[in-house]
PDB file of C-alpha atoms and ligand atoms in Angstrom:
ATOM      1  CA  UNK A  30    -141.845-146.422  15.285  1.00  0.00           C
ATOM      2  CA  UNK A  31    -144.013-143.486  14.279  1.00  0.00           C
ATOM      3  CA  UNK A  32    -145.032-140.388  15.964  1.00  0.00           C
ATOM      4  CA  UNK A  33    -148.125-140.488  17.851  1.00  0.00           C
ATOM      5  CA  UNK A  34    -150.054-137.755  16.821  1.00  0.00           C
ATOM      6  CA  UNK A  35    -150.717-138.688  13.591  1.00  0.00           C
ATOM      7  CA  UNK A  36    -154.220-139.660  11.985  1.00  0.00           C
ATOM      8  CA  UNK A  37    -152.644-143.533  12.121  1.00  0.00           C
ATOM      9  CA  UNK A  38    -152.048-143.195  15.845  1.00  0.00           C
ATOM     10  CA  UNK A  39    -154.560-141.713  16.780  1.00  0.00           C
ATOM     11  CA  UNK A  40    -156.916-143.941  15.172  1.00  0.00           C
ATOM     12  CA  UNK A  41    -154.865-146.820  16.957  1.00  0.00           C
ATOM     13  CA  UNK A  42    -155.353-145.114  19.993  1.00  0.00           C
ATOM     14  CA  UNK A  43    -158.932-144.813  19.420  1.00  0.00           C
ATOM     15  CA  UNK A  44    -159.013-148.823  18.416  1.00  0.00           C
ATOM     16  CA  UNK A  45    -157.920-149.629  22.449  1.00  0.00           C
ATOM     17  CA  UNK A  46    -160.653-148.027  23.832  1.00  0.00           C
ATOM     18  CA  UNK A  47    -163.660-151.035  22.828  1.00  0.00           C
ATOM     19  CA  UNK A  48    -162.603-153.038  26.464  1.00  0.00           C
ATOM     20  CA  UNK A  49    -161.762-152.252  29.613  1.00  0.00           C
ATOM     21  CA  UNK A  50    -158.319-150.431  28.824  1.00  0.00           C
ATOM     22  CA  UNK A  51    -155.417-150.053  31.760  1.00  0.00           C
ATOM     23  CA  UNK A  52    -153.521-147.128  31.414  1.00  0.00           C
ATOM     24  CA  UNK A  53    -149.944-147.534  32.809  1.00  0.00           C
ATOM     25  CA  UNK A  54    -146.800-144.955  33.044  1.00  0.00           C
ATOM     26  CA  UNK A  55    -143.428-144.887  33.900  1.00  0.00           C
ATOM     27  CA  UNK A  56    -142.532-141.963  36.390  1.00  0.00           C
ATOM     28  CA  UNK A  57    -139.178-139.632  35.701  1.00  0.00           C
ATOM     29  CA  UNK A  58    -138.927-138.891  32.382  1.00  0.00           C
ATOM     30  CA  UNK A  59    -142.691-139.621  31.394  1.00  0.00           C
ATOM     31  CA  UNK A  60    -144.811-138.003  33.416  1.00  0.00           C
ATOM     32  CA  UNK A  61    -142.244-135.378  35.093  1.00  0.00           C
ATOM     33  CA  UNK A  62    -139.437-133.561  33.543  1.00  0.00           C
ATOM     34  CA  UNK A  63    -136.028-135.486  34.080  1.00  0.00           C
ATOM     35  CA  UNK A  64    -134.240-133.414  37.063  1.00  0.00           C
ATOM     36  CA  UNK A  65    -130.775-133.744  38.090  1.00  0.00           C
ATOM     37  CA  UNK A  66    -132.420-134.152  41.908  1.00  0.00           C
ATOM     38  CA  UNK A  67    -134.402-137.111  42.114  1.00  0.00           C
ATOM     39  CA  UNK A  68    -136.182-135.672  45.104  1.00  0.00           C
ATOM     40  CA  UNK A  69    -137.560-132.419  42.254  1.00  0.00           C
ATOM     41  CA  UNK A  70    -139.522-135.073  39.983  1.00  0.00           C
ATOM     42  CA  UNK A  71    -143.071-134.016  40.621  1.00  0.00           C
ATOM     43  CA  UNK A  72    -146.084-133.777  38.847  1.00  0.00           C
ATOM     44  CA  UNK A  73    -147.050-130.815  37.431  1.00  0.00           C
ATOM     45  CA  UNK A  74    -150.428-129.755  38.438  1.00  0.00           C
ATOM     46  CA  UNK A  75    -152.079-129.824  35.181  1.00  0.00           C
ATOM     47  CA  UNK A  76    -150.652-133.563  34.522  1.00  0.00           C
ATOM     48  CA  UNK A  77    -151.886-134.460  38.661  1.00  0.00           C
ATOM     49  CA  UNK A  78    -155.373-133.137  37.565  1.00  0.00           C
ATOM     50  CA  UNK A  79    -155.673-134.603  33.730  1.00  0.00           C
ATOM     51  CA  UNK A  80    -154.642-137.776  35.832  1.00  0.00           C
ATOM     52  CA  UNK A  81    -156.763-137.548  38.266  1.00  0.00           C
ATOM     53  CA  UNK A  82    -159.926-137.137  36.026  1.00  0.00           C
ATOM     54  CA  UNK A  83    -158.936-139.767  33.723  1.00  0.00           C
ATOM     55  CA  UNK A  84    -158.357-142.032  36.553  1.00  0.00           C
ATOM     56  CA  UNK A  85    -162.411-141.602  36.968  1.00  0.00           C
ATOM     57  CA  UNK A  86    -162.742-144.030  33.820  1.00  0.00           C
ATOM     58  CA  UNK A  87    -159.735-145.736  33.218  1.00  0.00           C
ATOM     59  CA  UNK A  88    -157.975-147.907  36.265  1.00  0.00           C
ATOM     60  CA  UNK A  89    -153.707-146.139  36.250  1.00  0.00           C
ATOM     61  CA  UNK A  90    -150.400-148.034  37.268  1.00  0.00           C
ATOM     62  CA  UNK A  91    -147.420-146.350  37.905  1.00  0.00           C
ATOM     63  CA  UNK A  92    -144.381-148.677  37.347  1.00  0.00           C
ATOM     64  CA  UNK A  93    -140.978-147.080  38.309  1.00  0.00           C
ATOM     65  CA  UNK A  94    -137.316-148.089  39.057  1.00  0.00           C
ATOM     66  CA  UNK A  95    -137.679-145.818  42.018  1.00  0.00           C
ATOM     67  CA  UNK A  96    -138.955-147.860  45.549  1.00  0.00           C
ATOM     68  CA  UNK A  97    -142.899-147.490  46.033  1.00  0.00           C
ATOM     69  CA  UNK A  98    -142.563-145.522  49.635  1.00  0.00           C
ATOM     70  CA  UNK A  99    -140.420-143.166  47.360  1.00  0.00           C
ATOM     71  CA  UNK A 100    -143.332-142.788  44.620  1.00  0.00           C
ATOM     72  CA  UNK A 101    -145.519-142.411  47.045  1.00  0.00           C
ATOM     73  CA  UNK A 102    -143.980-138.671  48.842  1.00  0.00           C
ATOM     74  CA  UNK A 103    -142.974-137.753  45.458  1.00  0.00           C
ATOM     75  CA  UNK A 104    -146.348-138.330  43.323  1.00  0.00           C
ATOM     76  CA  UNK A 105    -149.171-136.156  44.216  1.00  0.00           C
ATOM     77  CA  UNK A 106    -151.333-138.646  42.255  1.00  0.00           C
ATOM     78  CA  UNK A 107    -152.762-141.594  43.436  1.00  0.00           C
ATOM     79  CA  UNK A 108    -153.079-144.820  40.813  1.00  0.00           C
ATOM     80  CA  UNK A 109    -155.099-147.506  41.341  1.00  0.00           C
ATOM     81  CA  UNK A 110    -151.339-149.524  41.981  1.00  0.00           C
ATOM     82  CA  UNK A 111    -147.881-148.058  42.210  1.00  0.00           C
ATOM     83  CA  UNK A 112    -145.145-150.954  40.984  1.00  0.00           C
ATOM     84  CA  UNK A 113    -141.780-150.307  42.182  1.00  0.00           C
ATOM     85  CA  UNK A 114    -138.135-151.804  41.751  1.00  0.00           C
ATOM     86  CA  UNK A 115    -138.701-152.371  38.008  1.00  0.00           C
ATOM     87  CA  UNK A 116    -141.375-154.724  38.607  1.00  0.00           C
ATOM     88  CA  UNK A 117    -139.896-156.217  41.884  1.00  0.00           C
ATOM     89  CA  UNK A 118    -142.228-154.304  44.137  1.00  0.00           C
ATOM     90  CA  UNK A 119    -146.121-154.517  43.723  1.00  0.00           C
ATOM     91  CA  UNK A 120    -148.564-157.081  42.957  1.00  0.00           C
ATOM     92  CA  UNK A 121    -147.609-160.226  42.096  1.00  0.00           C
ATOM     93  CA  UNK A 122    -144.716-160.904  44.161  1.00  0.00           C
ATOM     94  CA  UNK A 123    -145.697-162.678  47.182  1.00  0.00           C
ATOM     95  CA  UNK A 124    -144.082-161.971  51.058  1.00  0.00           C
ATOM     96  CA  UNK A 125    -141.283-164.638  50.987  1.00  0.00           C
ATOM     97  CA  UNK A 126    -139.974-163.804  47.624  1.00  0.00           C
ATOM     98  CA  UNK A 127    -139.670-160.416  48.470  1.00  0.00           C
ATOM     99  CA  UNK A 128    -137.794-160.976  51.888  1.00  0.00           C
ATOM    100  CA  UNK A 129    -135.636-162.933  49.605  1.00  0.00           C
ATOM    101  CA  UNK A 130    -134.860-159.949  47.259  1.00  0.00           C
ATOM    102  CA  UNK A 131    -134.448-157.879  50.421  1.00  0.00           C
ATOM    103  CA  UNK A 132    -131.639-160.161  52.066  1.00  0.00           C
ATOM    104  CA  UNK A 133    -130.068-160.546  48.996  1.00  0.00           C
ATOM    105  CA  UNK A 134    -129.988-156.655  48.458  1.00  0.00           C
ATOM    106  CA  UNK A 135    -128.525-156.368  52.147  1.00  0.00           C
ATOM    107  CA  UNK A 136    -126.125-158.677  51.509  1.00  0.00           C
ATOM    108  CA  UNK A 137    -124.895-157.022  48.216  1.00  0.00           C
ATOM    109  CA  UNK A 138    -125.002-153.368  50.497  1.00  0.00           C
ATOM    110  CA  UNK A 139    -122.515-154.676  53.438  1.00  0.00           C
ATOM    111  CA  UNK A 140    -120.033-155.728  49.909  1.00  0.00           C
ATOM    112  CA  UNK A 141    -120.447-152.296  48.823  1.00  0.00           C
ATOM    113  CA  UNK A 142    -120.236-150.519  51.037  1.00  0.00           C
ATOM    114  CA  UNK A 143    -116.602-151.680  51.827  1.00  0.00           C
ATOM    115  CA  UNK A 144    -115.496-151.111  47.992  1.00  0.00           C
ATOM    116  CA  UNK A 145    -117.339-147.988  46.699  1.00  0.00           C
ATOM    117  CA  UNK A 146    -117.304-146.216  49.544  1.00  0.00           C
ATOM    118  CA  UNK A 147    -114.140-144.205  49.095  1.00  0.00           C
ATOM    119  CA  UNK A 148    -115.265-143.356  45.851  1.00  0.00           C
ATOM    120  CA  UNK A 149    -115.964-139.321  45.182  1.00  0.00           C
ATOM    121  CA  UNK A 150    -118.939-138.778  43.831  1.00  0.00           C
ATOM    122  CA  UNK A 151    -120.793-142.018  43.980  1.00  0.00           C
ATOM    123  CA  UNK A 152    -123.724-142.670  46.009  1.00  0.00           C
ATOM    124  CA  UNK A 153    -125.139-145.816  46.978  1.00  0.00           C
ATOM    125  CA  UNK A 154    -129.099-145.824  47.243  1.00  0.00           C
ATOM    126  CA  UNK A 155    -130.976-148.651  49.416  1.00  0.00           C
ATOM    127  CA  UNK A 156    -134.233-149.732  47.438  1.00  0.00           C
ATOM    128  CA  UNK A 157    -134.937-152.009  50.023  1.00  0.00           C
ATOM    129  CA  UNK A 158    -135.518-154.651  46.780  1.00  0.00           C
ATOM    130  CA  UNK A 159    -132.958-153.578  44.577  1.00  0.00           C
ATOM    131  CA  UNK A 160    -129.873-151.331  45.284  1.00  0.00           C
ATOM    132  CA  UNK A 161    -128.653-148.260  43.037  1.00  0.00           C
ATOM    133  CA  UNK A 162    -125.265-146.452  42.723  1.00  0.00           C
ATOM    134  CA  UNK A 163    -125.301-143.418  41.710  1.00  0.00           C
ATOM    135  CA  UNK A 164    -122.192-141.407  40.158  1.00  0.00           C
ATOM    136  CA  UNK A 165    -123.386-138.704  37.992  1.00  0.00           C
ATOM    137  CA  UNK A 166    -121.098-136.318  40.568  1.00  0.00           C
ATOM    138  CA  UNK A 167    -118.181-137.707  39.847  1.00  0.00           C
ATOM    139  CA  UNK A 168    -115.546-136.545  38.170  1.00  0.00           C
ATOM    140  CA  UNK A 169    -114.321-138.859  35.694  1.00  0.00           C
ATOM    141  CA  UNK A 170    -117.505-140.976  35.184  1.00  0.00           C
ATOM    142  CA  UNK A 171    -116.346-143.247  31.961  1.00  0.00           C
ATOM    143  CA  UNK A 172    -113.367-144.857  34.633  1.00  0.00           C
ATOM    144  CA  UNK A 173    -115.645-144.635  37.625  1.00  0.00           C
ATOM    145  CA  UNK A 174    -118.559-146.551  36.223  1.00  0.00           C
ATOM    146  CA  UNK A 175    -115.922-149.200  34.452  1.00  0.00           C
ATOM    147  CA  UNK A 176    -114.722-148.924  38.454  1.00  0.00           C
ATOM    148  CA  UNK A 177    -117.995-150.033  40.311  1.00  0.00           C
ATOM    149  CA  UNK A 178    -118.620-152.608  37.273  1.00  0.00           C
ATOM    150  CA  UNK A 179    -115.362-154.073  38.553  1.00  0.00           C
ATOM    151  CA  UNK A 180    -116.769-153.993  42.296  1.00  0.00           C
ATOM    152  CA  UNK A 181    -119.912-155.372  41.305  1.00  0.00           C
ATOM    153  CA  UNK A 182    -118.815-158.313  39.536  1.00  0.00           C
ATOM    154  CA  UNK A 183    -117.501-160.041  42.312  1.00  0.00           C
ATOM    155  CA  UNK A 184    -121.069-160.067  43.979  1.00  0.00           C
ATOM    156  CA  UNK A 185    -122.711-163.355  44.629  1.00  0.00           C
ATOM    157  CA  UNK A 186    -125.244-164.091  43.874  1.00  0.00           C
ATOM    158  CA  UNK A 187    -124.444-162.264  40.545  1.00  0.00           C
ATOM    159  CA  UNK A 188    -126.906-159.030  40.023  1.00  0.00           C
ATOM    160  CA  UNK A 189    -128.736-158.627  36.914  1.00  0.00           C
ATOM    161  CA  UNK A 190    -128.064-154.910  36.036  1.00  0.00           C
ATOM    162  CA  UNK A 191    -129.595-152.237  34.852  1.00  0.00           C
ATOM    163  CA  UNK A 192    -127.960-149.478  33.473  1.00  0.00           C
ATOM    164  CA  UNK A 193    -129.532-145.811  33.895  1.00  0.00           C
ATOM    165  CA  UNK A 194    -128.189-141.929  33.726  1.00  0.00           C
ATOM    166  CA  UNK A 195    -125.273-141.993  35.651  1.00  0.00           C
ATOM    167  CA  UNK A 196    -126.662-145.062  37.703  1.00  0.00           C
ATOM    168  CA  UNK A 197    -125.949-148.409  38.149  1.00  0.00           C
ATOM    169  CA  UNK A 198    -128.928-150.152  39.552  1.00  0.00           C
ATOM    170  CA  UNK A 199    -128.039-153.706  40.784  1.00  0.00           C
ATOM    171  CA  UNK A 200    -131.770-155.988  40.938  1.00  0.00           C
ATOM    172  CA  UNK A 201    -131.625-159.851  42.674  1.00  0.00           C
ATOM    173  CA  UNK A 202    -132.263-162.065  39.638  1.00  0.00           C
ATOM    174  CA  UNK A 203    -136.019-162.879  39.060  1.00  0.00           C
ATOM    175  CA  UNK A 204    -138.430-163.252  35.981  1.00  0.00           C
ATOM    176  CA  UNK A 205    -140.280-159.567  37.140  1.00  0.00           C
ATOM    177  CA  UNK A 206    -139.895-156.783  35.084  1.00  0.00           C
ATOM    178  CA  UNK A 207    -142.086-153.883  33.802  1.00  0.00           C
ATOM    179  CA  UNK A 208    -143.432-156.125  31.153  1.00  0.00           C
ATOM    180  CA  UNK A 209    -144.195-158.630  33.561  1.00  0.00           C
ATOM    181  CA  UNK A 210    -145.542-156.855  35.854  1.00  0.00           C
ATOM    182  CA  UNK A 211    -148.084-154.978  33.366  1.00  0.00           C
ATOM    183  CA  UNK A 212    -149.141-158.035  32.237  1.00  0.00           C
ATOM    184  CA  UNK A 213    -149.787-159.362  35.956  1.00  0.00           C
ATOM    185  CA  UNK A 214    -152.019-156.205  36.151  1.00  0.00           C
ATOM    186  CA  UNK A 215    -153.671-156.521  33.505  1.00  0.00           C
ATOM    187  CA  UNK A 216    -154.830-159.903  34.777  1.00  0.00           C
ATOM    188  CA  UNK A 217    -155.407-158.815  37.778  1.00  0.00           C
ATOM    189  CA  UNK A 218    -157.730-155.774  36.961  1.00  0.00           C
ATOM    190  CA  UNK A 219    -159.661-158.100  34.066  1.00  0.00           C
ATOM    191  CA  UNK A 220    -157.992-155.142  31.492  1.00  0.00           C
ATOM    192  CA  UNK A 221    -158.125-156.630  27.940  1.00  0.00           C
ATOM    193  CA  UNK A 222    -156.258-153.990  26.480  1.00  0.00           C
ATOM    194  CA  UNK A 223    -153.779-151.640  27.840  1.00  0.00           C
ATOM    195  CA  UNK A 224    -152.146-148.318  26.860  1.00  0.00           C
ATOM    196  CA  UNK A 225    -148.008-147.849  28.232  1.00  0.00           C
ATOM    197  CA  UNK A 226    -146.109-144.750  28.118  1.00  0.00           C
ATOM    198  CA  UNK A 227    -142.142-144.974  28.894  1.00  0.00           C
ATOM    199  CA  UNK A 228    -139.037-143.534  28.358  1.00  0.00           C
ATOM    200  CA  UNK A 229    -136.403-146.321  30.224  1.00  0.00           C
ATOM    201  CA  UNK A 230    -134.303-148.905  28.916  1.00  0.00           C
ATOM    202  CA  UNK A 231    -136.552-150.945  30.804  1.00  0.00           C
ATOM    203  CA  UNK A 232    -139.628-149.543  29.851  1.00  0.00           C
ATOM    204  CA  UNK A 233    -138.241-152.044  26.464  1.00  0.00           C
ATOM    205  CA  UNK A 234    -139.417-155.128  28.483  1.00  0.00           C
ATOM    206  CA  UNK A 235    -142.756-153.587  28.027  1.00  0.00           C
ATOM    207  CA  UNK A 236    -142.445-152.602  24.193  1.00  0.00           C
ATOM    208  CA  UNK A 237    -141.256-156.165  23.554  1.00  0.00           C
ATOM    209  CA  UNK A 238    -144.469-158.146  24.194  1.00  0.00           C
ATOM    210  CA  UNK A 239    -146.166-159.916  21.810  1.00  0.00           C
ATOM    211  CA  UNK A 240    -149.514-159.220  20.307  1.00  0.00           C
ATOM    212  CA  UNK A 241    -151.490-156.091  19.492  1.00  0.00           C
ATOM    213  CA  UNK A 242    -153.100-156.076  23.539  1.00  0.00           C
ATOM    214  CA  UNK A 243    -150.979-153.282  24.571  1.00  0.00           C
ATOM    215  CA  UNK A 244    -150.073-149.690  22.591  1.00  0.00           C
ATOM    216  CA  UNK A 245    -146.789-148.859  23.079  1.00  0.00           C
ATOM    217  CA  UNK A 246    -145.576-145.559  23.109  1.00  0.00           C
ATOM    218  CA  UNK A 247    -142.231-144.383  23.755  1.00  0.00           C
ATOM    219  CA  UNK A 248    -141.108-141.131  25.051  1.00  0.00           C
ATOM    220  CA  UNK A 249    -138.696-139.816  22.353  1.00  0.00           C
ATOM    221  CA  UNK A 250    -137.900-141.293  19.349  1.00  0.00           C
ATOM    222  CA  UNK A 251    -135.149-144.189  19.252  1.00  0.00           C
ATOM    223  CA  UNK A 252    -134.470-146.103  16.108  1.00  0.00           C
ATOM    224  CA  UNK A 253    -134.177-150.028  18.095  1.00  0.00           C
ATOM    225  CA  UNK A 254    -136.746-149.167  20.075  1.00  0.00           C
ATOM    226  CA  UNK A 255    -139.628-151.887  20.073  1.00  0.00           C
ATOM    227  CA  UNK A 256    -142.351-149.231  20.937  1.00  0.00           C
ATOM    228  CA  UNK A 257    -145.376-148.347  18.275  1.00  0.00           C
ATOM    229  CA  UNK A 258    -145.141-144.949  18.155  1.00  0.00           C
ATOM    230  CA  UNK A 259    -143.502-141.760  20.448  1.00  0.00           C
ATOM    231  CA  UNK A 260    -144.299-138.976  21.809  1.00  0.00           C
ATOM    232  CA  UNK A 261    -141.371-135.903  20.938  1.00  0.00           C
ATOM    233  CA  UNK A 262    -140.702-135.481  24.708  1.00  0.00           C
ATOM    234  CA  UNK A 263    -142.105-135.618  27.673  1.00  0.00           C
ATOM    235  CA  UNK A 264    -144.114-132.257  27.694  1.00  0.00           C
ATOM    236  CA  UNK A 265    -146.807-134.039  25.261  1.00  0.00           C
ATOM    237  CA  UNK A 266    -147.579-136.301  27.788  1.00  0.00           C
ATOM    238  CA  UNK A 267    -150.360-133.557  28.909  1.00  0.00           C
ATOM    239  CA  UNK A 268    -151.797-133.364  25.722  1.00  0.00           C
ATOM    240  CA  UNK A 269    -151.723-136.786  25.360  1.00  0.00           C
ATOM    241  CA  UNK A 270    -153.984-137.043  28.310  1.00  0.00           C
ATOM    242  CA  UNK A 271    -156.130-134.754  26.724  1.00  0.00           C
ATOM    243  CA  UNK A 272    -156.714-136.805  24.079  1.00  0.00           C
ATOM    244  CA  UNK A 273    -157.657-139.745  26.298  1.00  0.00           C
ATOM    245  CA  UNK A 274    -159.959-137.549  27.803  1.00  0.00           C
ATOM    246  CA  UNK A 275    -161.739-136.282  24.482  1.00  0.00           C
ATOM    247  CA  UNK A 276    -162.793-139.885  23.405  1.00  0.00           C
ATOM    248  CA  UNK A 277    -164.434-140.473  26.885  1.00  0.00           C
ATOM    249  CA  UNK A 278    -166.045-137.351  25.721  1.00  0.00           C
ATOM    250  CA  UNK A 279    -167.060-139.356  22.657  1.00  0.00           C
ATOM    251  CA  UNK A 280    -170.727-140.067  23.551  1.00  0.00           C
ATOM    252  CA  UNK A 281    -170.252-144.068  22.687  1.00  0.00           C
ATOM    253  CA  UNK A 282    -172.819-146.292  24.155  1.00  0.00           C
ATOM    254  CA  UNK A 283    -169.913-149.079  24.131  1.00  0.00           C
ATOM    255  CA  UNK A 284    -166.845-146.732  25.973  1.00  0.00           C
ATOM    256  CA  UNK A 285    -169.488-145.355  28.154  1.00  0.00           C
ATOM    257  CA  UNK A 286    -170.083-149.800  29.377  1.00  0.00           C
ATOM    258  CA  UNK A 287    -166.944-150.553  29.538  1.00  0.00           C
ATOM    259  CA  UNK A 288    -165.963-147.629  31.638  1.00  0.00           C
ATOM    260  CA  UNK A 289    -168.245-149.259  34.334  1.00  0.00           C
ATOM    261  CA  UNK A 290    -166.965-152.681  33.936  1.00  0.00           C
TER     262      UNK A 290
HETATM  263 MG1  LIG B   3    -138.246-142.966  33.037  1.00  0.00          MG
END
């Protein structure tokens, strides 16, 4: 993993722009400023408008653990797609499938909310497709989170979970995640080559595809990380976009085509 403003990656950088080239983001962490209140992460206004112009040549995804009608009051920026759930919400998963995820999810709540909700300090967030227990205000979180583990495990069907900040976020099993869902936009927007910036454990589903199609970048620097290269933290992310912007700039017969394709 090597830091991304360097001659090497920029020059890698500058390699993905020769095709069509999706660029795709996480949300919290990436493109805003981790807050303690999810309801704070918003854009800044200089990220909304480098966005928003390179969004005139390049098509954007968002893909976020947070639900998409959640994205969508919190981001003052409009992608071409918004992916929620960690890849459960969005294109690519078809009506019945997701009715499924939502009874299972329901099912899963009514369990819950008998066993955790005593519990000071925990919250228990609805994602309509996945669910998401909270517990950075407890007190003792080590014993709490070993605590909700316990309550979890006796769900059935089992969860596949996801372990975040202080949050436990429980997802119906499936084969979608952020790396499958990139990919399924990717195909779907004809995008040979793609560029993904993340910070998330899950953001790793992305880092770990195969091939040389998609630059990886990570936000921060972690040593088992399958990302290509990071940014320090997630105030680059601006210039970053600035640097997309400058090769547009780049008066290249071949970017200038494929922007139109
Ligand atoms: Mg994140």
């Amino acid at each position: 993993m090597r830091r991304f403003f360097t001659q090497a990656g920029l020059q890698k950088f500058k390699g993905h722009f020769r095709s069509l080239t999706l660029f795709a983001f996480d949300y919290d962490g990436t493109l805003t400023p981790l807050t303690s209140k999810l309801s704070h992460a918003k854009l800044t206004h200089k990220t909304q408008r480098l966005l928003e112009k390179l969004h005139g040549y390049v098509p954007i995804v968002i893909i976020s653990g947070r639900s998409i009608s959640d994205l969508k009051k919190l981001c003052s920026f409009t992608p071409t797609f918004f992916i929620g759930n960690h890849g459960l919400e969005g294109i690519g998963v078809k009506g019945k499938l997701k009715t499924n995820f939502y009874q299972t999810c329901q099912k899963w709540k009514k369990r819950l909310l008998k066993g955790i909700s005593d519990l000071q300090g925990v919250e228990l967030e609805d994602k309509k497709y996945s669910l998401a227990i909270h517990y950075r205000r407890a007190r003792h979180k080590v014993q709490m989170k070993r605590l909700i583990l316990h309550t979890t495990s006796r769900l059935h069907p089992a969860p596949k979970i996801v372990f975040g900040k202080f949050v436990i976020n429980l997802l119906p099993a499936s084969q979608f995640n952020k790396g499958v869902s990139l990919k399924i936009a990717m195909h779907y927007l004809k995008a040979k080559h793609a560029v993904y910036v993340g910070d998330d454990k899950t953001d790793e589903d992305v880092f770990r595809l195969p091939g040389n199609s998609i630059l990886k970048i990570r936000i921060g620097r972690k040593n088992n990380s399958c990302a290509n290269f990071y940014l320090e933290k997630h105030y680059e992310i601006n210039r970053f976009l600035n640097e997309a912007m400058e090769l547009w700039d780049i008066e290249d017969p071949e970017l200038e085509r494929s922007s139109r394709t």
